[in-house]
XYZ file of N, CA and C in Angstrom:
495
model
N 14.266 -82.045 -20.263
C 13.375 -81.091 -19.615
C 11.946 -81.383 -20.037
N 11.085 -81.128 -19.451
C 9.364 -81.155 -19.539
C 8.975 -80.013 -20.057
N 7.407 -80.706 -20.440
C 7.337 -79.296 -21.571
C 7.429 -78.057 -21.590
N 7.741 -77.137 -21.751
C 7.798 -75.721 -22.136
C 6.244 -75.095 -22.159
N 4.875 -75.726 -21.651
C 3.825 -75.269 -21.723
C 2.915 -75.828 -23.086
N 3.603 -76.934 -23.283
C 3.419 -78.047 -24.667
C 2.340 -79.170 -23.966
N 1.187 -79.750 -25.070
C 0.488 -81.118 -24.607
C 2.040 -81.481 -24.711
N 1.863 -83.469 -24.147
C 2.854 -84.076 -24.417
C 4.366 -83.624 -23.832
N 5.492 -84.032 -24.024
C 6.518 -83.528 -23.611
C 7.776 -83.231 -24.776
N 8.252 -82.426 -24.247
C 9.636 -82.135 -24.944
C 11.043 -82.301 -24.395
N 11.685 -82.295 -24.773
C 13.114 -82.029 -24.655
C 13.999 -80.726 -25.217
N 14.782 -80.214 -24.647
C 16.077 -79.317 -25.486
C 17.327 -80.386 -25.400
N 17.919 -79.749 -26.847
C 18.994 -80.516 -27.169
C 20.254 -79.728 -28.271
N 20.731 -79.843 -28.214
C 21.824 -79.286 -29.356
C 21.269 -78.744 -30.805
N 21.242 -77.280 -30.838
C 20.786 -76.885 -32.367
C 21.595 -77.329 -33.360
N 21.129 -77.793 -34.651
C 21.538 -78.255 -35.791
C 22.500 -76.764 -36.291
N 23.608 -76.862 -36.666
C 24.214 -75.917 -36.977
C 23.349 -75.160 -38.517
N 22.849 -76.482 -39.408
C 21.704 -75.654 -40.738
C 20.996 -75.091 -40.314
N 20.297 -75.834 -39.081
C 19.240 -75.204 -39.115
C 19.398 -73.217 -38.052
N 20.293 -73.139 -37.645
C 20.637 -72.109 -37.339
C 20.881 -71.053 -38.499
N 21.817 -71.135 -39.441
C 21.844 -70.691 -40.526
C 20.651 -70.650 -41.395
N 20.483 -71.128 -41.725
C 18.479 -70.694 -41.879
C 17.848 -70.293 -41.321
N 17.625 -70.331 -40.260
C 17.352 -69.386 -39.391
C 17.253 -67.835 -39.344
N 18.767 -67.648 -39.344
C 19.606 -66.421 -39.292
C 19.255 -66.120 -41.086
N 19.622 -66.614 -42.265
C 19.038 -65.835 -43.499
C 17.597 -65.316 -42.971
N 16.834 -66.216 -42.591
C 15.335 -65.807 -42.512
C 15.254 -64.558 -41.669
N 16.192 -64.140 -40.768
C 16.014 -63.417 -40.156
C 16.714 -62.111 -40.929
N 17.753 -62.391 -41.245
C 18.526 -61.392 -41.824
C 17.296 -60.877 -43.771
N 16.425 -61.737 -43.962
C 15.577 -61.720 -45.027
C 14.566 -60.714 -44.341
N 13.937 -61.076 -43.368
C 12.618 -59.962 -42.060
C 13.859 -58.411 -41.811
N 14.658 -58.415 -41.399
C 15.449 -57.178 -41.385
C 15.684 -56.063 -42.516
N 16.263 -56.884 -44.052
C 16.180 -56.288 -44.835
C 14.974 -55.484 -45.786
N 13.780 -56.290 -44.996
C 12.563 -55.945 -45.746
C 12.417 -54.926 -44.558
N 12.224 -54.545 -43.445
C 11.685 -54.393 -42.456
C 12.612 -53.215 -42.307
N 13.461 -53.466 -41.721
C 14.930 -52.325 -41.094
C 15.179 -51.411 -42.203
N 16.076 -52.183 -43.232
C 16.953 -51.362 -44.493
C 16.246 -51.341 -45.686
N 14.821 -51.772 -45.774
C 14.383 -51.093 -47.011
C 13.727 -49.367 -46.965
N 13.229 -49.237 -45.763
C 12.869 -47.899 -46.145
C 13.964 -46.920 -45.958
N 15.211 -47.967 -45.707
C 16.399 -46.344 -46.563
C 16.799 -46.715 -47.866
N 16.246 -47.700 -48.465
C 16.849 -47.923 -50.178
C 16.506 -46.394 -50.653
N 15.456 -45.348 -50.292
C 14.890 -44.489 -51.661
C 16.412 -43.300 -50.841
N 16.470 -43.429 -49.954
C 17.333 -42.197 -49.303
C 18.717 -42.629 -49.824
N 19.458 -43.654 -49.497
C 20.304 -44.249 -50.320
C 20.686 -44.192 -52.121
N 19.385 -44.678 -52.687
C 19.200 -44.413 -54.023
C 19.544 -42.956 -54.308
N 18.793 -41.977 -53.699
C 19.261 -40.572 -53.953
C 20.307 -39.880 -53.499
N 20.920 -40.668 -52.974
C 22.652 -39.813 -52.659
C 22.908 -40.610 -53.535
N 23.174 -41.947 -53.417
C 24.052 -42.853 -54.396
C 23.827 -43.227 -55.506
N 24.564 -42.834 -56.982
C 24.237 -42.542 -57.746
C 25.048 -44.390 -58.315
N 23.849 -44.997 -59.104
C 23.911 -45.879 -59.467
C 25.268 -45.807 -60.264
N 26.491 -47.081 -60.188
C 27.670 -47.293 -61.151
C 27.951 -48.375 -61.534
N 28.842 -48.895 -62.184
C 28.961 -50.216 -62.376
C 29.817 -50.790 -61.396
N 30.629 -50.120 -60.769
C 31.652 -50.974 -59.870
C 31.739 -50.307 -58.852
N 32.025 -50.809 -57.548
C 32.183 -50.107 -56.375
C 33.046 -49.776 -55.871
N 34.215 -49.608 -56.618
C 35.380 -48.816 -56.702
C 34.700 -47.447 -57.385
N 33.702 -47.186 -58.035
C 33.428 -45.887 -58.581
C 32.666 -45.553 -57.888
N 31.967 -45.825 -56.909
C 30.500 -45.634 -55.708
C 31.863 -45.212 -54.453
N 32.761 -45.593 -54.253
C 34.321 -45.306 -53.611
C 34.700 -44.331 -54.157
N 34.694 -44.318 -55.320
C 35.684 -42.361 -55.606
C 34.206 -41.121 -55.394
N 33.205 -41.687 -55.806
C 32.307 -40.637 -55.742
C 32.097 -40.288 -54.351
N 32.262 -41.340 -53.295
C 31.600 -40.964 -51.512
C 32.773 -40.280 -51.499
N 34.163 -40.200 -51.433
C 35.528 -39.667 -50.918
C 35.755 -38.614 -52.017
N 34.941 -38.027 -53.048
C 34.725 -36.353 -53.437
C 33.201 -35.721 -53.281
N 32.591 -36.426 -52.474
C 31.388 -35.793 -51.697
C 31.361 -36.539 -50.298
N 31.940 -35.880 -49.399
C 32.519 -36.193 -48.341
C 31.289 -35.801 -47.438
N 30.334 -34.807 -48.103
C 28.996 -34.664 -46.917
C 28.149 -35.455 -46.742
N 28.554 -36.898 -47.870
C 27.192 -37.678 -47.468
C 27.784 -38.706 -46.827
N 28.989 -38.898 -46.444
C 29.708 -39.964 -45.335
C 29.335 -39.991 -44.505
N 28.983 -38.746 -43.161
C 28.403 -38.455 -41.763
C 27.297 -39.101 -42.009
N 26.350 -38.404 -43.297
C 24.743 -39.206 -43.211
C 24.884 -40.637 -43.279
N 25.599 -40.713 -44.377
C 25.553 -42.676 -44.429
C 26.111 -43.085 -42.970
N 27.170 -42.396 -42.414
C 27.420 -43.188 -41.404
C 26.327 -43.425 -40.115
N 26.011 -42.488 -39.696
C 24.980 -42.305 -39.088
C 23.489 -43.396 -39.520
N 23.340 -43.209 -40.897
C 22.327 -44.440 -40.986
C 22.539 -45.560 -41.076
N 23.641 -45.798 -40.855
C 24.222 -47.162 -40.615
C 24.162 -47.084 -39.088
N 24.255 -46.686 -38.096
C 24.783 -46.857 -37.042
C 22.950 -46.968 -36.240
N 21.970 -46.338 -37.376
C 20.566 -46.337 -36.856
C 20.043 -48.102 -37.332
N 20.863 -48.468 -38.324
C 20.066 -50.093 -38.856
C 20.992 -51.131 -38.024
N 22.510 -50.643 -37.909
C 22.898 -51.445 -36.411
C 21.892 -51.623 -35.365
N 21.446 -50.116 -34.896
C 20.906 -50.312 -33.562
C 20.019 -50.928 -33.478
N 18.882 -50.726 -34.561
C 17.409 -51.206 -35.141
C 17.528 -53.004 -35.433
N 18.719 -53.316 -35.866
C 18.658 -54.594 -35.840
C 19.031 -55.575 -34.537
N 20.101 -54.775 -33.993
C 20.441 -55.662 -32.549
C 19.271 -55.306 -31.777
N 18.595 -54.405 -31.885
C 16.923 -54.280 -30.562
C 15.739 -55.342 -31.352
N 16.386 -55.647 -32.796
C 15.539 -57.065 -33.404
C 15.940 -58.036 -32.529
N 17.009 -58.655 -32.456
C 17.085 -59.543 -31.698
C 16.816 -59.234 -30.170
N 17.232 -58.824 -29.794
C 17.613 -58.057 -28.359
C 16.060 -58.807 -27.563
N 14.925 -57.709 -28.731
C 13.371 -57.821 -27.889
C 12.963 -59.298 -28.146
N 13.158 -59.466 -29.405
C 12.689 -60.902 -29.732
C 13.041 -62.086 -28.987
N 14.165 -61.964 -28.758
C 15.110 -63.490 -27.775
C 14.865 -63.338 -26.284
N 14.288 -61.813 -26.266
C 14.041 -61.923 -24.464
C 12.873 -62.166 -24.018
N 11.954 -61.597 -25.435
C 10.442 -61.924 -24.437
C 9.967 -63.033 -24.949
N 10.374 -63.568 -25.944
C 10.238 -65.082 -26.575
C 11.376 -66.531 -26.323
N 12.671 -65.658 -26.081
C 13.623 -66.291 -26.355
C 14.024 -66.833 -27.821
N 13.760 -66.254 -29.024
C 13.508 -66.783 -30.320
C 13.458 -65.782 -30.960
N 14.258 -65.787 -32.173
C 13.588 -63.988 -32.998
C 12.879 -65.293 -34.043
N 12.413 -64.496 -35.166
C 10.986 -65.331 -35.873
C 12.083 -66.093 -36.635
N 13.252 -65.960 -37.336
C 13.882 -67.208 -37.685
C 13.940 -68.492 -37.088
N 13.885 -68.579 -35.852
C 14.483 -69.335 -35.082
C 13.396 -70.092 -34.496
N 11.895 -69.470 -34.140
C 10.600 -69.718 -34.230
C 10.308 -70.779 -35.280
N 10.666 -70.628 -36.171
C 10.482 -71.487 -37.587
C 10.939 -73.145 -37.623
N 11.961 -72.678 -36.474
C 12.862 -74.419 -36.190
C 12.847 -74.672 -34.886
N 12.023 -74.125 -34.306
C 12.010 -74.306 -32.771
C 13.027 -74.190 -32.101
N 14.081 -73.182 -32.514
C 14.782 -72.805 -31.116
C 14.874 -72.060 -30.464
N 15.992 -72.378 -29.815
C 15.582 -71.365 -28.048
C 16.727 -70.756 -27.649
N 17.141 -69.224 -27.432
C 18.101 -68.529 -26.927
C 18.324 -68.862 -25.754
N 19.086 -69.779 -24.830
C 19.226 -69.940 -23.263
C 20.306 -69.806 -22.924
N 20.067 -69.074 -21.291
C 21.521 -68.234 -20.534
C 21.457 -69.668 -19.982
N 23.286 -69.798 -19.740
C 23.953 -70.671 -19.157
C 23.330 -70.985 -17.480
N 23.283 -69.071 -16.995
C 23.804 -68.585 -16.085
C 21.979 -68.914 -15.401
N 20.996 -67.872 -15.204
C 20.010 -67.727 -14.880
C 19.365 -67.537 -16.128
N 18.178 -66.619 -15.936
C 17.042 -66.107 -17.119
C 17.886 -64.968 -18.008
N 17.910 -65.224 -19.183
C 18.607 -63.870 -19.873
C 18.259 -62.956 -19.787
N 19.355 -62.237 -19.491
C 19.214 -60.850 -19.591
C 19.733 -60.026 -20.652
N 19.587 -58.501 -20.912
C 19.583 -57.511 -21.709
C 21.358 -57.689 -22.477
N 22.004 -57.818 -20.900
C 23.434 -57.573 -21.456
C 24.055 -58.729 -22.198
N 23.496 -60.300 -21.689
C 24.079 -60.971 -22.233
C 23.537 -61.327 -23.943
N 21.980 -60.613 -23.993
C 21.754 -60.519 -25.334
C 22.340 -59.561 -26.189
N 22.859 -58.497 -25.827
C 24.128 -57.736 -26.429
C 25.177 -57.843 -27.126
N 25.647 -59.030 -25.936
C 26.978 -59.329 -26.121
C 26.794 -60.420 -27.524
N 25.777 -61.198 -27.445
C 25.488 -62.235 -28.093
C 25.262 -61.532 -29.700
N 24.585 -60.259 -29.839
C 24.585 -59.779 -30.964
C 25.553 -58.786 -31.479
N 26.718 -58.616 -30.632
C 28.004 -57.673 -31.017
C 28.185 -58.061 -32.428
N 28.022 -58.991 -33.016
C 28.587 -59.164 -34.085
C 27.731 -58.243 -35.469
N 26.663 -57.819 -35.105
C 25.870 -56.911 -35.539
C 26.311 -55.589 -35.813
N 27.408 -55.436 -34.793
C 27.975 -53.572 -34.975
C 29.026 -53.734 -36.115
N 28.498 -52.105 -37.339
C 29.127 -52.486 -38.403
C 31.145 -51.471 -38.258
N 31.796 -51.916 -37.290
C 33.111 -51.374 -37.140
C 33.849 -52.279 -36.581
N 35.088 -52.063 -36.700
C 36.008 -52.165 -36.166
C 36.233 -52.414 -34.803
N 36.819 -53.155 -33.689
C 36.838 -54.823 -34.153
C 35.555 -55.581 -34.108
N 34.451 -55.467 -34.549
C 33.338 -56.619 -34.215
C 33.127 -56.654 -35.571
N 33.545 -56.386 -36.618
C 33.386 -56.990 -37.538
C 34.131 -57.891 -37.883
N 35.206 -58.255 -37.148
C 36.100 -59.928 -37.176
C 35.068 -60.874 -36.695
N 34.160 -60.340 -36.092
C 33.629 -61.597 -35.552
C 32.271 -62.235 -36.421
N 32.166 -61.306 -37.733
C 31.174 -61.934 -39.053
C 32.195 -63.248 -39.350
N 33.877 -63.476 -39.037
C 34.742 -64.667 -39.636
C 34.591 -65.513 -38.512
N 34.899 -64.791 -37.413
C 35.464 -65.704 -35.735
C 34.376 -66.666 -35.552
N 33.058 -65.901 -35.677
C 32.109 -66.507 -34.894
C 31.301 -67.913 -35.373
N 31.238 -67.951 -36.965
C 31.227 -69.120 -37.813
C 32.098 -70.216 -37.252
N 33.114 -69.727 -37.311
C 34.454 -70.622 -37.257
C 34.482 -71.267 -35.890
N 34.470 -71.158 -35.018
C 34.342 -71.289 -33.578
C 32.837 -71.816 -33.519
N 31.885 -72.036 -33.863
C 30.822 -72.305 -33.854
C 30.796 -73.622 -34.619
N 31.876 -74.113 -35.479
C 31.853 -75.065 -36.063
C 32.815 -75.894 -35.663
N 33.484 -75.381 -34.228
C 34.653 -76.150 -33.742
C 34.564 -76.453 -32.302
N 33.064 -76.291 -31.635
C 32.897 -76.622 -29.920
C 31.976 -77.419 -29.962
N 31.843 -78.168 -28.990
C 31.234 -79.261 -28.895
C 29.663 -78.658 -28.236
N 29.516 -77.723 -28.345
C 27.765 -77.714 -28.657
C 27.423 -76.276 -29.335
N 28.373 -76.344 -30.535
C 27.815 -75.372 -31.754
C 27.958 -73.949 -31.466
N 28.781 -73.429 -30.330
C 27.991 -72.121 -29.524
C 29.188 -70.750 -30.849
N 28.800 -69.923 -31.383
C 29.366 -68.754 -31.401
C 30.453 -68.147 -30.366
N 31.469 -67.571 -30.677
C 32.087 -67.476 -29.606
C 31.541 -66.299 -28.697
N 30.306 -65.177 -29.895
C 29.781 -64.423 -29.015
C 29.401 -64.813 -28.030
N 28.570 -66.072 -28.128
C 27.511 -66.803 -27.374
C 28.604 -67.266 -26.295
N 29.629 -67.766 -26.222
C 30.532 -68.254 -25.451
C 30.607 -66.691 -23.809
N 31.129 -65.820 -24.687
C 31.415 -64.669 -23.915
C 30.029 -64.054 -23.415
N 29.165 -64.154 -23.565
C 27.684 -64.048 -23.129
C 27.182 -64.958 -22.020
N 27.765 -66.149 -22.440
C 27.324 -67.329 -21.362
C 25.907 -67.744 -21.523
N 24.982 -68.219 -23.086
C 24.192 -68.378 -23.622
C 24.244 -69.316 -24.786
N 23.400 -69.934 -25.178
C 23.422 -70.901 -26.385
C 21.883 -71.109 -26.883
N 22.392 -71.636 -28.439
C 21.023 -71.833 -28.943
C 20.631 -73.700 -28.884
N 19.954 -73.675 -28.318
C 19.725 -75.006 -28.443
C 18.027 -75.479 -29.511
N 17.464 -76.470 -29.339
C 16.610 -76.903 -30.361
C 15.232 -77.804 -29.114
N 14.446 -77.235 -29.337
C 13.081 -77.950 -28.824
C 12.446 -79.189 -29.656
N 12.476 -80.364 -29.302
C 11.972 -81.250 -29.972
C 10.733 -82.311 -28.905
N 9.969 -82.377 -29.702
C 8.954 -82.800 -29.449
C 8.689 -84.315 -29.326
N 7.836 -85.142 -28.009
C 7.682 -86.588 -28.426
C 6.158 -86.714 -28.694
């Protein structure tokens, strides 16, 4: 392909599976600072520091009123993080990890859309079953012949890599 709005020309080509994973820490590094630190102090004050999390486990299941809250703020840093990707990959095609290595979120199909960036970040929701797919989606991503997640499969999208001549 010709450039992307580049002097000179480019190509897309198959993302490096590292460099995806770096990527994704870097991104998952911008989230945790960004998303889930300003509930560390709300967190900190229900959850009472222990040594093991089998004892952070008996204390949530004999104060059973702060389960709804935790659950609930979990279900707000789900949402807050899949609308990270969601906005980032649609109006850039790139969240800022991925910026870093030049790649590019692209639909199979036409121009991406909302749903297939969804589908692509299911693996983001923290329940039952999409949390098989924190194992599936590695695994399957390291076994198709152009790297794709199987989210990415069921989306009909892939990350590929911009390289420059």
């Amino acid at each position: 392909m010709n450039g992307i709005g580049l002097k000179g020309k480019a190509f897309l080509g198959h993302a490096s599976v590292l460099k995806r994973i770096i990527a994704f820490i870097i991104d998952l590094l911008i989230i945790n600072w960004v998303i889930l630190f300003p509930f560390k102090r709300i967190f900190d004050n229900i959850i009472l520091e222990t040594e093991s999390f089998s004892k952070t486990l008996d204390f949530l299941s004999k104060n059973t009123e702060y389960n709804m809250f935790i659950t609930v703020i979990m279900i707000v840093v789900a949402v807050l993080t899949i609308l990270y990707f969601m906005i980032l990959e649609k109006q850039w095609g790139q969240s800022v990890g991925k910026m870093l290595f030049n790649l590019h979120v692209k639909s199979q199909t036409k121009d991406l859309n909302y749903w297939q960036l969804f589908v692509r970040s299911m693996f983001l929701i923290p329940v039952f079953p999409f949390v098989l797919l924190w194992v599936i989606d590695p695994i399957v991503m390291l076994f198709t012949k152009e790297n794709q997640r199987l989210s990415e499969i069921l989306s009909k999208t892939k990350v590929v890599e911009q390289y420059k001549i």
